[in-house]
CSV table of C-alpha atoms in Angstrom, one decimal:
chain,number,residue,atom,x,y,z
A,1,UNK,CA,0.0,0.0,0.0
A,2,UNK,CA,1.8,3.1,-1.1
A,3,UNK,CA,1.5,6.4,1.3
A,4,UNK,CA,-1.2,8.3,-0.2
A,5,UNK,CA,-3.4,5.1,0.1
A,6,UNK,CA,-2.5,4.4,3.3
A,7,UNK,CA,-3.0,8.1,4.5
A,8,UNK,CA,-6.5,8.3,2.4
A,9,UNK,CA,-7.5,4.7,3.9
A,10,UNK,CA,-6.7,5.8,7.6
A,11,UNK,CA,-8.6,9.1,7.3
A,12,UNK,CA,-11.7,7.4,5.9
A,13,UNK,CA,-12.1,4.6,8.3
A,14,UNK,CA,-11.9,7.1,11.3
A,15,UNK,CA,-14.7,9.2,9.8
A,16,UNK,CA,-16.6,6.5,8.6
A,17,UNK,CA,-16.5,4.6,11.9
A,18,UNK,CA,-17.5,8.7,14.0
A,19,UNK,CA,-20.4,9.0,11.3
A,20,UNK,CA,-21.9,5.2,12.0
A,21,UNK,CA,-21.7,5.3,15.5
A,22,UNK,CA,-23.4,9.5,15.2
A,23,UNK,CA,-26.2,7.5,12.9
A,24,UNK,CA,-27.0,4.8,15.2
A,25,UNK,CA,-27.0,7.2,18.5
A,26,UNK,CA,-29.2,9.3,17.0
A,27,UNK,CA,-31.7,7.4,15.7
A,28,UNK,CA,-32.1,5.9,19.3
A,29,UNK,CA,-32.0,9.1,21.1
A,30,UNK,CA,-34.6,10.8,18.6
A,31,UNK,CA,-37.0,7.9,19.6
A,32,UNK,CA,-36.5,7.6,23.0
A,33,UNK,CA,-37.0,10.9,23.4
A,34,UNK,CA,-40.1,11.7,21.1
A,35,UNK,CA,-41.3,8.5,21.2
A,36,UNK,CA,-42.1,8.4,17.9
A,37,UNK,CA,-40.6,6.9,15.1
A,38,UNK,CA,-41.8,9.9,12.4
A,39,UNK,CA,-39.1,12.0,13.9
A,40,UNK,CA,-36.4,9.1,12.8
A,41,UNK,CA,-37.9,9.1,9.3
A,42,UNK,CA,-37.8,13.3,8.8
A,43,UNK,CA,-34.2,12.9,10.1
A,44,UNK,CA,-33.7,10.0,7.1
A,45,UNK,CA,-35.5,12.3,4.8
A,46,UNK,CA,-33.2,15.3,5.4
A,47,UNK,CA,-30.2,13.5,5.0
A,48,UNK,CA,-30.6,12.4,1.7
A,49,UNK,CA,-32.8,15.4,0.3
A,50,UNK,CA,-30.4,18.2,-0.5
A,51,UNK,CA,-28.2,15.4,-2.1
A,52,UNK,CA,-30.5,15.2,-4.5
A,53,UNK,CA,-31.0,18.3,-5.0
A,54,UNK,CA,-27.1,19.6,-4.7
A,55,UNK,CA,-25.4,17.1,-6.2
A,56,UNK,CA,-25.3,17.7,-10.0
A,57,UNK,CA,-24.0,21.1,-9.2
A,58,UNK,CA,-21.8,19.8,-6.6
A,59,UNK,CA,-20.2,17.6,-9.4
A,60,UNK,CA,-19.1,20.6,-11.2
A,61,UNK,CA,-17.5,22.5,-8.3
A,62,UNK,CA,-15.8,19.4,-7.6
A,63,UNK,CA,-14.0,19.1,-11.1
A,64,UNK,CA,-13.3,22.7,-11.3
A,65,UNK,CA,-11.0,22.4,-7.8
A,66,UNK,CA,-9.0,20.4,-5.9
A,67,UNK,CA,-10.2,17.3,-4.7
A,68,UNK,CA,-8.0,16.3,-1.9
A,69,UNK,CA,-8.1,19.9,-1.0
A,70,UNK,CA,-11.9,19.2,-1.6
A,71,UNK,CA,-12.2,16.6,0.7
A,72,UNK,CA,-10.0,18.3,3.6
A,73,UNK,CA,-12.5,21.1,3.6
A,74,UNK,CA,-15.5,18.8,4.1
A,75,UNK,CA,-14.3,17.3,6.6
A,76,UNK,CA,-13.3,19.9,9.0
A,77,UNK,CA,-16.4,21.7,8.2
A,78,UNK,CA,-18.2,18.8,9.2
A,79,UNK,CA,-15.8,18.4,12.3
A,80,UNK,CA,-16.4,22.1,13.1
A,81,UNK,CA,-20.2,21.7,12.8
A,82,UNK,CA,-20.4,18.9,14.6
A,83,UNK,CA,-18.2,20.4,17.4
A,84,UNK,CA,-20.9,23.5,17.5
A,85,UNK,CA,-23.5,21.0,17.9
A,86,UNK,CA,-21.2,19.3,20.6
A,87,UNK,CA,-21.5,22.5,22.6
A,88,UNK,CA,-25.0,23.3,22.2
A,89,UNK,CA,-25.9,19.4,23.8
A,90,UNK,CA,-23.7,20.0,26.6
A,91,UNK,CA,-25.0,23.1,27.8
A,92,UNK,CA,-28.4,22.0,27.0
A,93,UNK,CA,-29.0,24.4,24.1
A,94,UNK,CA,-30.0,21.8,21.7
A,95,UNK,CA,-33.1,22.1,19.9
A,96,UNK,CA,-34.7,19.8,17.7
A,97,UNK,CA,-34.9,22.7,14.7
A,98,UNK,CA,-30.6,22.6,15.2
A,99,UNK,CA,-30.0,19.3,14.9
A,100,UNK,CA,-32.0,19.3,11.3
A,101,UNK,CA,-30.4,22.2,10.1
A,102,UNK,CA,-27.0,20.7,10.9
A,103,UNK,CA,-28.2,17.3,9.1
A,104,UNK,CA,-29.4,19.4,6.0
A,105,UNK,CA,-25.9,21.0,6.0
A,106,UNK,CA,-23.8,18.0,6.3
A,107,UNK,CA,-25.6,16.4,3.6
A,108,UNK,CA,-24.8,19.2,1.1
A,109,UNK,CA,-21.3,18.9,2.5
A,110,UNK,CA,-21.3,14.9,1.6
A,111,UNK,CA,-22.5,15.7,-1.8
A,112,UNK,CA,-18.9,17.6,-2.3
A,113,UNK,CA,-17.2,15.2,-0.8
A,114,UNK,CA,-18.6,12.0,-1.9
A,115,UNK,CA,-17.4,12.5,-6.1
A,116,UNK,CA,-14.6,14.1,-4.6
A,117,UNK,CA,-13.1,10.7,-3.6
A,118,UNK,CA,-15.0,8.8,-6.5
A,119,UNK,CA,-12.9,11.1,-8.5
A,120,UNK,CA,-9.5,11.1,-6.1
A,121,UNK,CA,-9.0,7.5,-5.9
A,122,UNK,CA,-7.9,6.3,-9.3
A,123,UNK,CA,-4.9,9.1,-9.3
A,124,UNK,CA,-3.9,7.3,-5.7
A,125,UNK,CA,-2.9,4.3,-7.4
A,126,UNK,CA,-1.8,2.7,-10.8
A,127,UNK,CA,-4.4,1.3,-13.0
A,128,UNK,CA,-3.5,-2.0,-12.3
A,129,UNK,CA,-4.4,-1.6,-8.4
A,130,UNK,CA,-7.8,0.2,-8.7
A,131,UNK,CA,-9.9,-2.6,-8.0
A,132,UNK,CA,-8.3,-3.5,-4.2
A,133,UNK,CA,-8.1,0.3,-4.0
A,134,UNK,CA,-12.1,0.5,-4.6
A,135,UNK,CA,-12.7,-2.7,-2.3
A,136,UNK,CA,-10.3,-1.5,0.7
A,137,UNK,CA,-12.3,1.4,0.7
A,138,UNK,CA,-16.0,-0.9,0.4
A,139,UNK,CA,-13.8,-3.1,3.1
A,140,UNK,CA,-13.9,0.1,5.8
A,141,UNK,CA,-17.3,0.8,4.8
A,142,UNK,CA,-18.3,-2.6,5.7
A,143,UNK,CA,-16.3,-2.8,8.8
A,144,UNK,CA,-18.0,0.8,9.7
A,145,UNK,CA,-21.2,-0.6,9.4
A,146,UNK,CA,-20.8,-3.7,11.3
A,147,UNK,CA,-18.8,-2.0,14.0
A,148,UNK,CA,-20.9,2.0,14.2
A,149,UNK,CA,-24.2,-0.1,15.3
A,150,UNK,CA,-22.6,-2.2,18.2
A,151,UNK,CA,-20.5,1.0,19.6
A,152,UNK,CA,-22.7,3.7,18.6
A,153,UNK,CA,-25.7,1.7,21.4
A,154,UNK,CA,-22.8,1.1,23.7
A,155,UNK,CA,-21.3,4.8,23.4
A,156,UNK,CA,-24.8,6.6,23.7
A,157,UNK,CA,-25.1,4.7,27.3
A,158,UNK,CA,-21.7,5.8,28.7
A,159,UNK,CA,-21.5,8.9,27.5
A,160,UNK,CA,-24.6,10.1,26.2
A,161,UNK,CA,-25.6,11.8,23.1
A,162,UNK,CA,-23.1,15.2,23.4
A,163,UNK,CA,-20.4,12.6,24.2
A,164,UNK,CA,-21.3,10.7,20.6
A,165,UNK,CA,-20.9,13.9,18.7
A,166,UNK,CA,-17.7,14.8,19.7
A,167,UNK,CA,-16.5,11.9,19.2
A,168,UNK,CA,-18.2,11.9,15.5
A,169,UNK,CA,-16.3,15.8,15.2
A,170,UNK,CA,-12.8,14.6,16.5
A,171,UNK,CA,-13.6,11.8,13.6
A,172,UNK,CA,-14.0,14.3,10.9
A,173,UNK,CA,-11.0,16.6,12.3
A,174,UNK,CA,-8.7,14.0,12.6
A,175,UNK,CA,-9.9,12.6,8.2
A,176,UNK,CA,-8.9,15.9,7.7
A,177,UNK,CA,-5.7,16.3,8.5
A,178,UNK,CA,-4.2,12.9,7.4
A,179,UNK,CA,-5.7,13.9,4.2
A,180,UNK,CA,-3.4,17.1,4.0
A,181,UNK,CA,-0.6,14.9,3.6
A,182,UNK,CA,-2.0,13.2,1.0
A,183,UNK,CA,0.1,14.3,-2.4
A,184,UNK,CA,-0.9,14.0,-5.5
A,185,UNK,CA,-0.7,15.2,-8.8
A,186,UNK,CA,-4.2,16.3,-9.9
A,187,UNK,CA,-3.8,16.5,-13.9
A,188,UNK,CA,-7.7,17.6,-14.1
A,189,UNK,CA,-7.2,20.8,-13.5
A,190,UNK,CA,-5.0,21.4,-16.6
A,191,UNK,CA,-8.0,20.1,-18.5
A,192,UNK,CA,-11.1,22.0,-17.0
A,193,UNK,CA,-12.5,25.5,-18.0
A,194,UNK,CA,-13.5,27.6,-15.4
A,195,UNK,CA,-14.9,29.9,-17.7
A,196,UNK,CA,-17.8,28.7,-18.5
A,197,UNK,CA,-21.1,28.2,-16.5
A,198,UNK,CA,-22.0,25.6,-14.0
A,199,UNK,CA,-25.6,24.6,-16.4
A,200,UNK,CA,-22.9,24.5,-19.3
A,201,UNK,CA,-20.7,22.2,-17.7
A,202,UNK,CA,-23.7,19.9,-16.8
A,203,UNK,CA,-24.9,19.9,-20.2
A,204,UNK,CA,-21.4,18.6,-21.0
A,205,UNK,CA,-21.6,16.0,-19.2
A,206,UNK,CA,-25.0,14.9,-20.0
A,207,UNK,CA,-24.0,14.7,-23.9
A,208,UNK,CA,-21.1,12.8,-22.9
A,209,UNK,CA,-23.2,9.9,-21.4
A,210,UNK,CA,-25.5,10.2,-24.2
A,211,UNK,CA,-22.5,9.4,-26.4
A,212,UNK,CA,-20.3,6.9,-24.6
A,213,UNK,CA,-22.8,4.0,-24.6
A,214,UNK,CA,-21.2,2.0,-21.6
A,215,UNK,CA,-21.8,4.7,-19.6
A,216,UNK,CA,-25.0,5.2,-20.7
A,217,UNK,CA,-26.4,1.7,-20.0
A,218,UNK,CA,-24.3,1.3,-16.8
A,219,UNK,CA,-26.4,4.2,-15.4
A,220,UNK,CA,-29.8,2.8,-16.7
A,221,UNK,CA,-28.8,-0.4,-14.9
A,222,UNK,CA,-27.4,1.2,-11.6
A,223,UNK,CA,-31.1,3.3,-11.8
A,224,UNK,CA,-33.0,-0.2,-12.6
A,225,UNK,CA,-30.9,-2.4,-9.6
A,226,UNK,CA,-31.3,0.3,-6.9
A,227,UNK,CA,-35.4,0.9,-7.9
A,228,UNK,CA,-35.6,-2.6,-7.5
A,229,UNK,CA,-33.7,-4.1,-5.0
A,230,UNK,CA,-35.6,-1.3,-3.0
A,231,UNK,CA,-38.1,-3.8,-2.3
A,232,UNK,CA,-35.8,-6.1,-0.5
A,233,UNK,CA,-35.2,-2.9,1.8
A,234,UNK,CA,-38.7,-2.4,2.5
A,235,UNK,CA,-40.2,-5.7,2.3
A,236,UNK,CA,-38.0,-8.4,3.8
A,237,UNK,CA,-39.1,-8.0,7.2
A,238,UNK,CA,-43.0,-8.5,6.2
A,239,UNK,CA,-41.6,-11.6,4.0
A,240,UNK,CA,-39.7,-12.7,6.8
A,241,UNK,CA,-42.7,-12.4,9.1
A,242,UNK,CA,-45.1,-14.0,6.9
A,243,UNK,CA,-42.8,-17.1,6.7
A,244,UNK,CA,-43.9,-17.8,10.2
A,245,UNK,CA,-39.9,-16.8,11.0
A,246,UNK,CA,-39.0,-14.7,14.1
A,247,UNK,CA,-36.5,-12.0,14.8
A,248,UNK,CA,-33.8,-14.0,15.3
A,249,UNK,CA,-34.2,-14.7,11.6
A,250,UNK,CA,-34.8,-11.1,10.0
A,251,UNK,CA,-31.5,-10.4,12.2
A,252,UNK,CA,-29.4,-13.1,10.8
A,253,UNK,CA,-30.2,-12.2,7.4
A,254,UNK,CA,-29.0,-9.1,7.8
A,255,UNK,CA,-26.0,-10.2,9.8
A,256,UNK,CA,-25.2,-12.7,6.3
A,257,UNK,CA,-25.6,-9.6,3.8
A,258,UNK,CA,-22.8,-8.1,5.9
A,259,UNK,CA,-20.7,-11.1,6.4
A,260,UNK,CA,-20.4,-11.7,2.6
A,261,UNK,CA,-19.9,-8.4,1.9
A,262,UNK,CA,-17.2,-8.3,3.8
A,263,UNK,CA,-15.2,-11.4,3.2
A,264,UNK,CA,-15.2,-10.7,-0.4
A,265,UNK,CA,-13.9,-7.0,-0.3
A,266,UNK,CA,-11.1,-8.8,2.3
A,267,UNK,CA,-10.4,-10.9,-0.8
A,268,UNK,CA,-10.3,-8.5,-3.4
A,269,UNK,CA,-8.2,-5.6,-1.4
A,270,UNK,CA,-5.6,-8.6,-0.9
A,271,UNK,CA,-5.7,-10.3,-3.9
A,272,UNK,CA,-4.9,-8.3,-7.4
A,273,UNK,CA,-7.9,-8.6,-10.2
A,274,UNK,CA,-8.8,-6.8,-13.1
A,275,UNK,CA,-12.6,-5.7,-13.6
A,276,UNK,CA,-14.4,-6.1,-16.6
A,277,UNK,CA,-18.0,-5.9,-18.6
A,278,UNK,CA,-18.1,-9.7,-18.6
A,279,UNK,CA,-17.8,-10.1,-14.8
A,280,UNK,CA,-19.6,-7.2,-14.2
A,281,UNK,CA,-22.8,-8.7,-15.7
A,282,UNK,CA,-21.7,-12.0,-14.4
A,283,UNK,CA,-21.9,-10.5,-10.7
A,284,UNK,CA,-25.6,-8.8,-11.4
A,285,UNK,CA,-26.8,-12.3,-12.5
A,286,UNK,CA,-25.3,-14.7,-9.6
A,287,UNK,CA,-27.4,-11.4,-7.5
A,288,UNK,CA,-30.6,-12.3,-9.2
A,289,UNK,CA,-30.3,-15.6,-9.0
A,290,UNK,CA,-29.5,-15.2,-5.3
A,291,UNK,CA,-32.6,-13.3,-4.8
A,292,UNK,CA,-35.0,-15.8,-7.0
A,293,UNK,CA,-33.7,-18.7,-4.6
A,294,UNK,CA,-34.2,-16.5,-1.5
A,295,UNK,CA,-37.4,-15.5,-2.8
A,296,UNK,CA,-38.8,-19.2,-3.9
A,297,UNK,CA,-37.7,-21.3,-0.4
A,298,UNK,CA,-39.1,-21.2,2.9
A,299,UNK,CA,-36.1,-22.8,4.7
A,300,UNK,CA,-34.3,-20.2,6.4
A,301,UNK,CA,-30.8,-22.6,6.6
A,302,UNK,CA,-31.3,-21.9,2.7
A,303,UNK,CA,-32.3,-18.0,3.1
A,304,UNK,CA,-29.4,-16.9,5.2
A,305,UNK,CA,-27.0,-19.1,2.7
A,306,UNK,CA,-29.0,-17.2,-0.3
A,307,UNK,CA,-28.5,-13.7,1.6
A,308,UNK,CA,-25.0,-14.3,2.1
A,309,UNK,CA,-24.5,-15.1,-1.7
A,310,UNK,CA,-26.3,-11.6,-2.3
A,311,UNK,CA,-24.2,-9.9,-0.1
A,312,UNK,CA,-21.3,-11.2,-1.9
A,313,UNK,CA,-22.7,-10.5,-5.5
A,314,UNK,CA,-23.9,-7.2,-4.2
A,315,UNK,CA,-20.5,-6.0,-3.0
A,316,UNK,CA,-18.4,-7.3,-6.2
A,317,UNK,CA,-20.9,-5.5,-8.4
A,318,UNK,CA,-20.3,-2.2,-6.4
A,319,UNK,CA,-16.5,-2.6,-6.1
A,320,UNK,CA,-16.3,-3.2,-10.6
A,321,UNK,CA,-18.9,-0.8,-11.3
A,322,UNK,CA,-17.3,1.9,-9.9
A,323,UNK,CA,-13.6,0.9,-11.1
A,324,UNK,CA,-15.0,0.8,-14.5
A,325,UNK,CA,-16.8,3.7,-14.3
A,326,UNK,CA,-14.0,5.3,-13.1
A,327,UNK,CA,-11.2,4.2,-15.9
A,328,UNK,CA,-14.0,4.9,-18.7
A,329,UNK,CA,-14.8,8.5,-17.5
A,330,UNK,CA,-12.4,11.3,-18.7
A,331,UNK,CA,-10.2,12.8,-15.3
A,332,UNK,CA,-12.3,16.1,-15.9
A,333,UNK,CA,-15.3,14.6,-16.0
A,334,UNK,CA,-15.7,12.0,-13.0
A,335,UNK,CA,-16.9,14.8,-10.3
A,336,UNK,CA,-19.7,15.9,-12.4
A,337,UNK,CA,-20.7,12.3,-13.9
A,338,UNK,CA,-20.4,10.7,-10.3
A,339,UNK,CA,-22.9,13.4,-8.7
A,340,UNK,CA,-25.2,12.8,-11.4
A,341,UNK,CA,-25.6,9.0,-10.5
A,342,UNK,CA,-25.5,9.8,-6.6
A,343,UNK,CA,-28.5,12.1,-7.6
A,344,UNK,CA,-30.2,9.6,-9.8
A,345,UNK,CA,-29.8,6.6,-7.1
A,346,UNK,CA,-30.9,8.7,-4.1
A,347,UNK,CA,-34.0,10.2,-6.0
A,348,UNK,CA,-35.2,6.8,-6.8
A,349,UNK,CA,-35.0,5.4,-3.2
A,350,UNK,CA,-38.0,6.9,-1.7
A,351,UNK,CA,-39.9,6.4,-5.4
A,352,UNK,CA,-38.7,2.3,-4.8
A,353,UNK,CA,-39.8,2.2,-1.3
A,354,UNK,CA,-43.2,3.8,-1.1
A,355,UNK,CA,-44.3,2.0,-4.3
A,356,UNK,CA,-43.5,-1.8,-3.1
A,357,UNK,CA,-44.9,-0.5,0.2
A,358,UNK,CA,-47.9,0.1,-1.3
A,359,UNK,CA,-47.8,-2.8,-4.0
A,360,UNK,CA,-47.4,-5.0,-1.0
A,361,UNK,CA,-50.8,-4.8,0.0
A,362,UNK,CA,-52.1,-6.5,-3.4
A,363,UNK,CA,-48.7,-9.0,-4.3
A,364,UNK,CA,-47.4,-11.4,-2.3
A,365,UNK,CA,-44.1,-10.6,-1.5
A,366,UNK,CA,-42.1,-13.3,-2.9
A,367,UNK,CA,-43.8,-12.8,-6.4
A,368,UNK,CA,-42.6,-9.3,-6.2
A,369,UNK,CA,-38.8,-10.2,-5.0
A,370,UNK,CA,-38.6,-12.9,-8.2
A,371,UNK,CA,-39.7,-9.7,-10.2
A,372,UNK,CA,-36.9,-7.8,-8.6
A,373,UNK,CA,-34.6,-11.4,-9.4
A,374,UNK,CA,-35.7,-10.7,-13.0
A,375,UNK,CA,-34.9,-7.4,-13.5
A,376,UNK,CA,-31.3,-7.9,-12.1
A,377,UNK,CA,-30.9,-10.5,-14.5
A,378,UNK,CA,-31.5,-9.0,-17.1
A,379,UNK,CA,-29.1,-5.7,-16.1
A,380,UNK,CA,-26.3,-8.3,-15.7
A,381,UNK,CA,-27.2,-9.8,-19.4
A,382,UNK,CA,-27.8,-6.0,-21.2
A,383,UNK,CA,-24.2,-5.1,-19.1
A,384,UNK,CA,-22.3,-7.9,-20.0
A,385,UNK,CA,-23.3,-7.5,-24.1
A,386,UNK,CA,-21.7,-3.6,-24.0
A,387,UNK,CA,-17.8,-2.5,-25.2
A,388,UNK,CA,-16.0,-1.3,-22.6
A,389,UNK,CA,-12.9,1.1,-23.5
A,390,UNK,CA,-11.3,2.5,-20.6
């Protein structure tokens, strides 16, 4: 691992870890101290909102400037913010008004710094190393979420919620600076025009999908797979429930989607493999097939082995989508192009969820997760018959 990774891999895992144990706290807190779960879900809403609505322009910014430098100011503003909110828990300031605002803000913030390392990583490494670059980084992610829920109920008990964020604002801080050592060349801003205007650039990139039609179709699917593996999100505990299964069950299941998700980023961050088209659609169709087994049995021995196969499929798809995204897109490009996905998958998540809640109520919910099997399928097959020249 050469220094820039290392220092980029170190600052990520201490933020991601601060943010996952923030999410977790808070959620629990909110509740127990409303009482009501409505509060939880206009905290979700707000978090991914303004990303939708900020992150095509945010793409632009992000090309136009540094992105390390990018990515150092996010994270101290969020460390900074987070620090003000520290202060206004401990002296009992804290309003319920605040703590939106602040989650409004440090979504904007994530939508700059999100393409920012989308864009960063591929001039950390050679070409050859991008893929166990991209799965180290899904590797911490993993080991964030697995981790965040476990300490973030622990933390919240010993040292309560103003306790949680400071830890979560030391997090950011401390991303920050190891990313000020980071030192790279960053050849895109030789290629951008800051002349022009931010709709202009937009437009740019817009054609350019249009006309590069890997790109294209790899967004179509990406919109397609997240739409309908919505309904697993929503859905799986009413399947689960229906089944005659308990808790114990719903928990497991979610306990094997981490599991292979994480042995198989392990894998691929030690191990050096090239992505392509073919295993790209090859990892979308093992997913569907995954989920039309899961969907079809009853036998939850054969559900948690099915749920660990998704996890698995699910996480190899992520890690060679977005190292072939990233070799295919021009340097001066990525910031905007990767926004416009972020915007495009987040906008579709409250579409996916509220329409298989609703189409719940007339469709069994296995019939609809062999639909969802179907439709992955047949991403993986229209994937797998494109040209890929990156």
């Amino acid at each position: 691992m050469n220094r820039n990774l290392l220092l980029f891999a170190s600052g990520s895992f201490v933020s991601l870890i601060g943010t996952r144990i923030y999410q977790v706290a808070l959620a629990w807190w909110l509740y127990s101290k409303t009482g009501s779960s409505e509060y939880v879900g206009l905290f979700m809403i707000s978090s991914f909102l303004p990303a939708i609505i900020v992150s095509p322009f945010a793409g632009t910014v992000v090309d136009r400037h540094s992105r390390r430098n990018m990515m150092v100011v996010m994270d101290i503003l969020r460390g900074v913010l987070f620090m003000y909110l520290f202060l206004m828990e401990y002296f009992s300031e804290l309003t319920m008004a605040l703590l939106l605002i602040v989650t409004v803000l440090v979504s904007v913030f994530d939508s700059f710094f999100n393409p920012a390392v989308d864009s960063l990583l591929p001039d950390l490494v050679r070409k050859e190393n991008l893929v166990r670059a991209n799965s180290l980084y899904r590797l911490l992610k993993n080991l964030s979420k697995i981790l965040g829920p476990a300490l973030g109920s622990l933390l919240l008990k010993v040292v309560g919620l103003a306790g949680v964020i400071l830890i979560n604002s030391l997090s950011f801080l401390i991303s920050g600076i190891f990313e000020m050592f980071i030192k790279v060349e960053e050849k895109h801003l030789k290629k951008v025009s800051k002349e022009r205007k931010m709709w202009q650039d937009i437009r740019s990139a817009l054609l350019y999908i249009r006309s590069v039609r890997f790109i294209l179709v790899t967004i179509l699917v990406i919109a397609i797979m997240n739409f309908f593996t919505g309904s697993m999100h929503v859905l799986l505990p009413e399947h689960v429930s229906k089944l005659g299964k308990s808790e114990w069950v719903y928990g497991t299941l979610m306990s094997m989607l981490s599991f292979g998700g994480l042995i198989v980023t392990f894998l691929m961050a030690t191990i050096k493999t090239r992505a392509s088209v073919k295993t790209l659609g090859l990892n979308l169709v093992g997913y569907g097939l995954a989920v039309f087994v899961f969907a079809m049995t009853g036998n939850h021995w054969l559900m948690f082995a099915m749920y660990f196969l998704i996890g698995i499929f699910q996480t190899l798809f992520n890690i060679n989508v977005i190292t072939l995204l990233q070799l295919a897109i021009p340097e001066e490009m990525r910031g905007k192009i990767f926004s416009l996905i972020s915007a495009v998958s987040f906008s579709l998540l409250p579409v996916s969820y509220g329409f298989f809640g609703f189409l719940s109520s007339y469709v069994a919910t296995a019939h609809i997760f062999i639909t969802t099997s179907m439709a992955l399928i047949a991403g993986g097959v229209l994937i797998s018959l494109q040209r890929f020249e990156g």
